Coordinates of C-alpha atoms in Angstrom, one line a residue:
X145 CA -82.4 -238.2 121.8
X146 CA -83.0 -242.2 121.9
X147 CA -84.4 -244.1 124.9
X148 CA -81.0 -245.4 125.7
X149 CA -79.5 -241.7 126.1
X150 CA -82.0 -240.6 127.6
X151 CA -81.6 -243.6 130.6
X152 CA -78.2 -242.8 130.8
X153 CA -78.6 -238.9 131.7
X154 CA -80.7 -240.0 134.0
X155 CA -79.0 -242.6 135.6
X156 CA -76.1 -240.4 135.5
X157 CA -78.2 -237.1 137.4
X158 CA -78.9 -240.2 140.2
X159 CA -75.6 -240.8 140.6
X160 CA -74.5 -236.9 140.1
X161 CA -77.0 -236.3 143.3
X162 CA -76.2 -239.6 145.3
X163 CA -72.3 -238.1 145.3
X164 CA -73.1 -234.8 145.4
X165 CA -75.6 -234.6 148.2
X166 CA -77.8 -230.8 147.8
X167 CA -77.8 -229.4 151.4
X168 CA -79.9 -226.7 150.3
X169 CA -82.1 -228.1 147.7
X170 CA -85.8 -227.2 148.4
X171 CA -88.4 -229.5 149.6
X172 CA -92.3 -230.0 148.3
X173 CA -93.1 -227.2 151.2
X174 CA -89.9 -225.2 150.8
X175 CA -88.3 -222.8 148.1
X176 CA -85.2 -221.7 149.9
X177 CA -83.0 -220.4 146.7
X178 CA -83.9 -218.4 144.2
X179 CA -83.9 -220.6 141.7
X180 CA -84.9 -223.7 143.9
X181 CA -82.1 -225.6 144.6
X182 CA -78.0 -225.1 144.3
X183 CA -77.5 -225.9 140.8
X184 CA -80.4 -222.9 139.6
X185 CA -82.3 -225.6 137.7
X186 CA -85.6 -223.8 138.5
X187 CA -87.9 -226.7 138.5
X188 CA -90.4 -227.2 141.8
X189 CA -90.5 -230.7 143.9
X190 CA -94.4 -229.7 144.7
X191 CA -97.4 -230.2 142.7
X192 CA -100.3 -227.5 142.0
X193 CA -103.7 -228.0 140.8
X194 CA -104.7 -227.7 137.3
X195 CA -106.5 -224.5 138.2
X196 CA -105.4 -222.3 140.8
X197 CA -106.5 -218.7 141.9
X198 CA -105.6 -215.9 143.9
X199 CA -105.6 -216.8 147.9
X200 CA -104.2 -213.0 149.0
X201 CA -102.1 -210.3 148.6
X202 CA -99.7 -208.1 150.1
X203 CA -98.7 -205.0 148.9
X204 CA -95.1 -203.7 149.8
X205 CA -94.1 -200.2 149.8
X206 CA -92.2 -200.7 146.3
X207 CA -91.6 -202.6 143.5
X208 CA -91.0 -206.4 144.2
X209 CA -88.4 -207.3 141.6
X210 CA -87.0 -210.2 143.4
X211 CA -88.3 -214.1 144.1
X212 CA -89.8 -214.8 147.4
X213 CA -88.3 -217.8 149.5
X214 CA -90.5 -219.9 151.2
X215 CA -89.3 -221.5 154.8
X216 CA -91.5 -223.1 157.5
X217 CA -94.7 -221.5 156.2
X218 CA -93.5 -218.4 156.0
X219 CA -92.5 -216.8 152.9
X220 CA -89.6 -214.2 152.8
X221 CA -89.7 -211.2 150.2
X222 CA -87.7 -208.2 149.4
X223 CA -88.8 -204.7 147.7
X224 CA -87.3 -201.3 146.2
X225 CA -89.0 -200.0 149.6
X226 CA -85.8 -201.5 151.6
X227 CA -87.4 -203.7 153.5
X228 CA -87.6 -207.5 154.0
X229 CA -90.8 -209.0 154.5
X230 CA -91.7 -212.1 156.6
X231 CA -95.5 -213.3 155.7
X232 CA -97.9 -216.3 156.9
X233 CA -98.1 -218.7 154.2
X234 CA -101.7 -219.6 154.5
X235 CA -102.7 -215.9 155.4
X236 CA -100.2 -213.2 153.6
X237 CA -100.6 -211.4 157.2
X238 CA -96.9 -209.5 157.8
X239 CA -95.7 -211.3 160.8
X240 CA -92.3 -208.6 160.7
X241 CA -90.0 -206.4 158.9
X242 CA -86.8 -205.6 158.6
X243 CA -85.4 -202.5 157.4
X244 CA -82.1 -202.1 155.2
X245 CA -80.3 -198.8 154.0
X246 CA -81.0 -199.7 149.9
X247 CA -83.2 -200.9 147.6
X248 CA -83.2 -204.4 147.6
X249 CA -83.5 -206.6 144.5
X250 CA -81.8 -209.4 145.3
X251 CA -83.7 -212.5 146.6
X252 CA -83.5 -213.8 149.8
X253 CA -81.8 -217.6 150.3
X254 CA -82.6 -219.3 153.1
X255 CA -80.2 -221.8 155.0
X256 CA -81.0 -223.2 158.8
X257 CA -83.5 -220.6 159.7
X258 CA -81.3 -217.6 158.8
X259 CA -82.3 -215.3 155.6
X260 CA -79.5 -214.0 153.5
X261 CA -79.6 -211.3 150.9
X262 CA -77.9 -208.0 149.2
X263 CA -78.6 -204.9 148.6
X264 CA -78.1 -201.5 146.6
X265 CA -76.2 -200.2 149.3
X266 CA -73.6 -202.7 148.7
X267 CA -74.6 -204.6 151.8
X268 CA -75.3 -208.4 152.3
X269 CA -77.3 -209.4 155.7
X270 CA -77.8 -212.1 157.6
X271 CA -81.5 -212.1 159.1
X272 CA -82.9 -214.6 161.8
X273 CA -86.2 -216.1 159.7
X274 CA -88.0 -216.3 163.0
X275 CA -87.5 -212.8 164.4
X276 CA -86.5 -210.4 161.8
X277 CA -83.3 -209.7 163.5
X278 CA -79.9 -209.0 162.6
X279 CA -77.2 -211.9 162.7
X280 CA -74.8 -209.7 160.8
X281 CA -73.6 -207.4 158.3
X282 CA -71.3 -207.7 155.6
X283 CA -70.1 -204.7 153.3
X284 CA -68.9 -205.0 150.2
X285 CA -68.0 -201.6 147.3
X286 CA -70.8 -201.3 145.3
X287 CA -74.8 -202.8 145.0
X288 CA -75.6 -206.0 145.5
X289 CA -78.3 -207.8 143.2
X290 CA -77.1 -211.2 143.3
X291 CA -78.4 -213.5 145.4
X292 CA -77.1 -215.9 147.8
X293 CA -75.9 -220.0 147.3
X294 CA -74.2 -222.5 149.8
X295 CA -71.5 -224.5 150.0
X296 CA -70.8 -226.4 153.5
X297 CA -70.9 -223.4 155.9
X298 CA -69.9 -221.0 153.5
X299 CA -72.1 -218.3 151.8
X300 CA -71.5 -217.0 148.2
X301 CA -72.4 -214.1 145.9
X302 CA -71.6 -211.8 143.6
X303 CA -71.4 -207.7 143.3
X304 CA -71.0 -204.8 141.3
X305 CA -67.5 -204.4 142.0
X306 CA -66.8 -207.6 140.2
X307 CA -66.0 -209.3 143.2
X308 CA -67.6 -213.1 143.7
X309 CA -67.1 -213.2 148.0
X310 CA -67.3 -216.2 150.1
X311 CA -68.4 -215.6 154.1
X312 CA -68.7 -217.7 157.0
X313 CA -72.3 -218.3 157.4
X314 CA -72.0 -218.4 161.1
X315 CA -70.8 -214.9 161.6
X316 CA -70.0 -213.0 158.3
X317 CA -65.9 -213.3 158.3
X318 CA -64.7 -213.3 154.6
X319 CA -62.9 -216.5 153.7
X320 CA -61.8 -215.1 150.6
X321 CA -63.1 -213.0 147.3
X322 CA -62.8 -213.4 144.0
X323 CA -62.3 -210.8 141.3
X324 CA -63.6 -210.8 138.1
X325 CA -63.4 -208.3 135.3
X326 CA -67.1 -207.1 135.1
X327 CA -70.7 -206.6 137.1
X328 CA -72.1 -210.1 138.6
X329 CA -75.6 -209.9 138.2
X330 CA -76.9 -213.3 138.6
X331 CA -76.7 -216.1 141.5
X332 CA -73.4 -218.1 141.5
X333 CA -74.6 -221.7 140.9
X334 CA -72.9 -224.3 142.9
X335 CA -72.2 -227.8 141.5
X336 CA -70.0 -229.9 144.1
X337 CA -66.7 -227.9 144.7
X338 CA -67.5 -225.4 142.5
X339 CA -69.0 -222.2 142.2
X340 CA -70.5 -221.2 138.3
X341 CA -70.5 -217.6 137.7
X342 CA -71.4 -215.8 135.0
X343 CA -71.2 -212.1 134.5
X344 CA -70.8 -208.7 132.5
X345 CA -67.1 -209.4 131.3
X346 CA -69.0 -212.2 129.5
X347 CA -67.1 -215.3 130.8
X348 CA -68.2 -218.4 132.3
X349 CA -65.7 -219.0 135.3
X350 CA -65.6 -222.3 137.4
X351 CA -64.0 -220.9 141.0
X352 CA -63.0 -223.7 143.7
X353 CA -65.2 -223.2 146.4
X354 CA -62.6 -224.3 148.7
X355 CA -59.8 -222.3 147.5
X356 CA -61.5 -219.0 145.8
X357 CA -59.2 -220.0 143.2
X358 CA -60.3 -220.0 138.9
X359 CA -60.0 -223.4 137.3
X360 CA -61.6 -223.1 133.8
X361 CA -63.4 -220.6 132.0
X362 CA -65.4 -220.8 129.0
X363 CA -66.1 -217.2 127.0
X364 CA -69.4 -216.6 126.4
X365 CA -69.1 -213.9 123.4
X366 CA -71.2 -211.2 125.3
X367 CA -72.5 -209.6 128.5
X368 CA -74.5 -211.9 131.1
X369 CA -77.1 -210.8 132.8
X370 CA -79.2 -214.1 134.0
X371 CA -77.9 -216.8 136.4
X372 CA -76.4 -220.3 135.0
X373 CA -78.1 -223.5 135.3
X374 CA -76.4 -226.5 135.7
X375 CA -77.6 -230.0 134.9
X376 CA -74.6 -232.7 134.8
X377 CA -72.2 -231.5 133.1
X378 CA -73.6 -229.0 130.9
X379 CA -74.3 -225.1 131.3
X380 CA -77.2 -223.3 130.2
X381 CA -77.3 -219.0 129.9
X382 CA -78.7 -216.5 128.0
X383 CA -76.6 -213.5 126.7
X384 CA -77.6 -209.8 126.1
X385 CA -77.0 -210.1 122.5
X386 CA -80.4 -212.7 122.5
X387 CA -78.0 -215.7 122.0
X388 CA -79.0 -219.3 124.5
X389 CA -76.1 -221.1 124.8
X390 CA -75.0 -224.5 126.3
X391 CA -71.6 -225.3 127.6
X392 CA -69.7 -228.1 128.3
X393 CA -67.7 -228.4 131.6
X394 CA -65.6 -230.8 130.9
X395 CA -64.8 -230.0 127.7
X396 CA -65.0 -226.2 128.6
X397 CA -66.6 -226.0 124.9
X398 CA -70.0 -224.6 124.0
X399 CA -71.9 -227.6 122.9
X400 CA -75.0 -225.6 120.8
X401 CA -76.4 -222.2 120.8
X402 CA -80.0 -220.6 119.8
X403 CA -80.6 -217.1 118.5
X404 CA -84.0 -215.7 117.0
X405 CA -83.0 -215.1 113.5
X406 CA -85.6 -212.2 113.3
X407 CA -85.5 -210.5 116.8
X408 CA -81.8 -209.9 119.2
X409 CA -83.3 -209.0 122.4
X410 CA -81.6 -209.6 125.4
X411 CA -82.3 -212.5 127.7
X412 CA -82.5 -211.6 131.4
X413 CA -84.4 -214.7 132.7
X414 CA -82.5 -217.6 133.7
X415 CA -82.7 -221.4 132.2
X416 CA -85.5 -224.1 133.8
X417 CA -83.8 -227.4 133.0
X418 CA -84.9 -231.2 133.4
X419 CA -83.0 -234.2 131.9
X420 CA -85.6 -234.0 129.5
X421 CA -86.1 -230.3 128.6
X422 CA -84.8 -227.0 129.1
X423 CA -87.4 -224.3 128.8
X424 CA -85.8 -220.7 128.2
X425 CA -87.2 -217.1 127.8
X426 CA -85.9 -213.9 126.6
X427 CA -87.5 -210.4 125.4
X428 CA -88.0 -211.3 122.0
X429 CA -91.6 -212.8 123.8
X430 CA -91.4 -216.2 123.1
X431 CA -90.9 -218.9 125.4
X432 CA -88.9 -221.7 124.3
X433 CA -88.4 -225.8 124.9
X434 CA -85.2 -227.3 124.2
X435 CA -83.4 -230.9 124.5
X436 CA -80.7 -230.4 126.4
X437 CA -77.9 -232.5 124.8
X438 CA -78.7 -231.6 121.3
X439 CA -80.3 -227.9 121.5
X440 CA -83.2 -229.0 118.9
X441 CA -86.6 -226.9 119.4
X442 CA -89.2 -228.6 120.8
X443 CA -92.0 -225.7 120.6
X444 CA -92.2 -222.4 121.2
X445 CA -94.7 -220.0 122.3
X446 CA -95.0 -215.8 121.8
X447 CA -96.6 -213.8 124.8
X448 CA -96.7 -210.7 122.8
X449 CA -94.5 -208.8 125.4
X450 CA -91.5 -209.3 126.7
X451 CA -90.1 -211.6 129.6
X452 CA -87.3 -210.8 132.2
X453 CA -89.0 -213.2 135.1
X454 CA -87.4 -217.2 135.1
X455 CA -89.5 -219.8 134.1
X456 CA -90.4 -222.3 136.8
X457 CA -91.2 -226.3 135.8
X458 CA -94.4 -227.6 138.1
X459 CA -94.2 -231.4 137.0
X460 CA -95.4 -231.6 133.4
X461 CA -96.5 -227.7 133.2
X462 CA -93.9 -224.3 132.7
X463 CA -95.0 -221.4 134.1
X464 CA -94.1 -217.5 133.2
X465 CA -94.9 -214.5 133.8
X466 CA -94.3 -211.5 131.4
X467 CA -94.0 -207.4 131.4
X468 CA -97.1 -206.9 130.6
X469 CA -99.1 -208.0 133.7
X470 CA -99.8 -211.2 132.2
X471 CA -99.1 -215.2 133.7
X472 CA -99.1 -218.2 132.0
X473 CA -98.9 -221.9 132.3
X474 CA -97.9 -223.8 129.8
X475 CA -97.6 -228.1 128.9
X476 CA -94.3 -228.5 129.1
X477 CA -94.7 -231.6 126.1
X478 CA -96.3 -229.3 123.6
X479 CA -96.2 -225.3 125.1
X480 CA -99.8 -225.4 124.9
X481 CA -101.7 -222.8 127.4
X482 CA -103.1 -224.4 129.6
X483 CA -103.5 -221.5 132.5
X484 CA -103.9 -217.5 132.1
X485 CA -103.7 -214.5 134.8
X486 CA -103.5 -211.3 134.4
X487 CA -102.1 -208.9 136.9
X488 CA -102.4 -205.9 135.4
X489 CA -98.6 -204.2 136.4
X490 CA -95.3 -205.8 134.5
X491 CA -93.6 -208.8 136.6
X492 CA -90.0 -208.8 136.9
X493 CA -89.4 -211.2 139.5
X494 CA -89.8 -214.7 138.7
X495 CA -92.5 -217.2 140.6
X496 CA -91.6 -219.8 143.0
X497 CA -93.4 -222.5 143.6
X498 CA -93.7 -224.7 147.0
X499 CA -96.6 -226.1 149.4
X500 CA -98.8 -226.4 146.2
X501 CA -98.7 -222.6 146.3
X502 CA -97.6 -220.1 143.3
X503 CA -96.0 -216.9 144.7
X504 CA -95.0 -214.0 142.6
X505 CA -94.2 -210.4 143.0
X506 CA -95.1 -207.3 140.4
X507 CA -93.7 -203.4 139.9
X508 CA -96.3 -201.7 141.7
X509 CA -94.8 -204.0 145.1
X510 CA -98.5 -206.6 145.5
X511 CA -97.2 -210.2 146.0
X512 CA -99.8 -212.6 145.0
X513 CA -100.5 -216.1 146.1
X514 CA -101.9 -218.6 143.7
X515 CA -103.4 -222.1 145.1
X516 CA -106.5 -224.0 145.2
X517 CA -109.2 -222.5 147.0
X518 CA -111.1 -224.9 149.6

C-alpha cells in the first residue's frame, strides 16, 4: 500500500466516523461491547504499560467463556455458573450478582448504565449496572450466545433459532426479527443503518436496521462462527473451514482470502482491524498480520496451541491469549513477543482492554486483571 492510499483510508475512516457518529463506541476508561466499539474492530482507545502484572482475581462459580465489559469502574462478567458478576475495577471485590436460569456465554454490552446479554436458556436481559436488578426480560426459542450491539434506541442480536431480533432498549418490546437460515453465533456488527451478521448458513447478510429488512448478501462458502469486523467498506471473518476472508460491501464481492496451506482449522476468534493492519487468529496456532486492502502477510507468529479468544490491538502491541493457559503480547510492526503470561487453564474468552487495565477470563471461572502495579 503507497503513502497516498494509505492517507486516503484514513481520511476516508475520519469522514466514515464524522457521518457516522459511534454512540456506543468505548472510551480510554470504558469497554462497553464486546468487541470495543459498534463496528467489532477490537482495538482499545487506552494505553498499557510495557510490563504489566496481575492486580487480582476473582474466581466465578464456572467457566468464564465470555468478555468482560467495563463501565464506570466497574467491570461486568458472565460465567457457565448463570450468574452475572459486577466487580470494583481497582479491587476485583463483587459488589453484586445477578442470577439467570442458563449458562451464560454471551458477553455483556453495556449502553446508559443498563447491562444487556443472552443466555443458554434462550433468554436476553436487561440489568441495571448499578444495582444488579432486572429492567426486563426478553425470550426468544433457543440459546443465546451472541452478544448485544446498538442502533439509536434499539438493541440487536442474534440466536439459535436463526432469528437476528431487534428490541426497544427502554422496555424489551420487539420491533421486529429477522430470520436467517442457520445458528448466529457471533455479535451483529453495526455500521450506520445496518446491521452485519454472519452465521452458520454461511452468508454475510446486510439487514436495514430500521426496517429488519435484507439488502445484500455476500456467501461466504462455509459455516461462521466468529463475529465480522467492519472497517470502511470492507468485511473481515474467519470461516470453519480455516479460510480469512475480506469482503467488499459495496461491491458485495470478496476482495482476498487466506488459508494455511498446511493446517484447515477452524477460526473462532474474530478480526482486530486498523487502517493499517488486521491481525487475525485461528486454531491452526498462529497469529497473523494483514494489510487490509490487499490481504498481503505482514508476519506471523505460532503459539503452539490453538486460539478461540479475539485479538485485541493496545496502540502499537496485539495481545492473545491461547488454549493452553498461555498470554501474549505481541509488536504489532513485526509480531515480535514482547509480553508472556501464563495462566495455567485454556482461555476462551477474549481480553478487553480499558483504564490501562487488561481483563480476561479462563475455563476454570478466575478473571484476572493485568495493570501496572504502584
Amino acid at each position: 500500500m503507497n503513502l497516498l492510499t494509505k492517507q486516503m483510508i484514513l481520511l476516508k475512516l475520519i469522514l466514515f466516523c464524522i457521518c457516522n457518529l459511534i454512540l456506543f463506541a468505548s472510551t480510554p476508561d470504558e469497554w462497553l461491547i464486546v468487541r470495543g466499539d459498534s463496528q467489532l474492530t477490537g482495538v482499545a482507545q487506552t494505553t498499557l504499560p510495557a510490563e504489566i502484572e496481575p492486580l487480582w482475581v476473582f474466581q466465578a462459580g464456572d467457566s468464564i467463556e465470555s468478555a468482560a465489559a467495563i463501565y464506570q469502574d466497574k467491570v461486568y462478567v458472565t460465567s457457565l455458573d448463570a450468574h452475572l458478576y459486577a466487580l470494583d475495577l481497582q479491587t476485583g471485590e463483587q459488589l453484586w450478582k445477578y442470577q439467570t436460569d442458563g449458562e451464560i456465554k454471551s458477553s455483556p454490552s453495556v449502553a446508559e448504565g443498563v447491562i444487556y446479554f443472552g443466555n443458554e436458556a434462550g433468554e436476553f436481559h436487561a440489568v441495571d449496572g448499578v444495582t444488579g436488578e432486572q429492567h426486563w426480560k426478553f425470550e426468544t426459542e433457543a440459546g443465546i450466545i451472541s452478544s448485544a450491539n446498538f442502533y439509536q434506541e434499539r438493541v440487536v442480536f442474534g440466536g439459535y433459532d436463526q432469528f437476528l431480533y431487534c428490541l426497544k432498549r427502554r422496555d424489551g418490546q420487539l420491533v421486529w426479527k429477522y430470520e436467517t437460515e442457520g445458528y448466529i453465533n457471533g455479535t451483529p456488527a453495526v455500521a450506520g443503518q445496518r446491521a452485519i451478521i454472519t452465521g452458520c448458513d454461511s452468508y454475510l447478510r446486510l439487514i436495514d436496521l430500521v426496517t429488519g429488512k435484507q439488502g445484500q448478501q455476500i456467501p461466504l462458502g462455509d459455516y461462521v462462527g466468529a463475529s465480522p469486523a467492519v472497517l470502511l467498506d470492507w468485511v473481515f471473518v474467519g470461516t470453519y473451514s480455516g479460510k480469512f476472508l475480506a469482503a467488499d460491501l459495496q461491491s458485495t464481492e470478496i476482495i482476498w482470502e487466506y488459508q494455511n496451506p498446511d493446517q484447515q482449522f477452524p477460526i473462532y476468534a474474530s478480526a482486530a482491524v486498523t487502517p493499517e493492519v488486521v491481525i487475525m487468529a485461528g486454531k491452526d496456532k498462529h497469529i497473523y498480520a494483514f494489510d487490509p486492502s490487499t490481504g498481503q502477510r505482514k508476519w506471523s507468529f505460532g503459539t503452539k496451541s490453538g486460539i478461540e479468544a479475539s485479538p485485541v490491538i493496545v496502540g502499537q502491541r496485539v495481545f492473545i491469549a491461547t488454549t493452553a493457559g498461555n498470554l501474549y503480547g505481541l509488536d504489532i510492526k513485526t509480531g515480535k513477543q514482547t509480553w508472556f503470561f501464563q495462566v495455567g487453564f485454556p482461555m476462551i474468552a477474549s481480553p478487553v482492554v480499558a483504564a490501562e487495565r487488561f481483563i480476561i477470563g479462563d475455563t476454570n471461572g478466575t478473571l484476572y486483571c493485568f495493570g501496572e502495579k504502584r
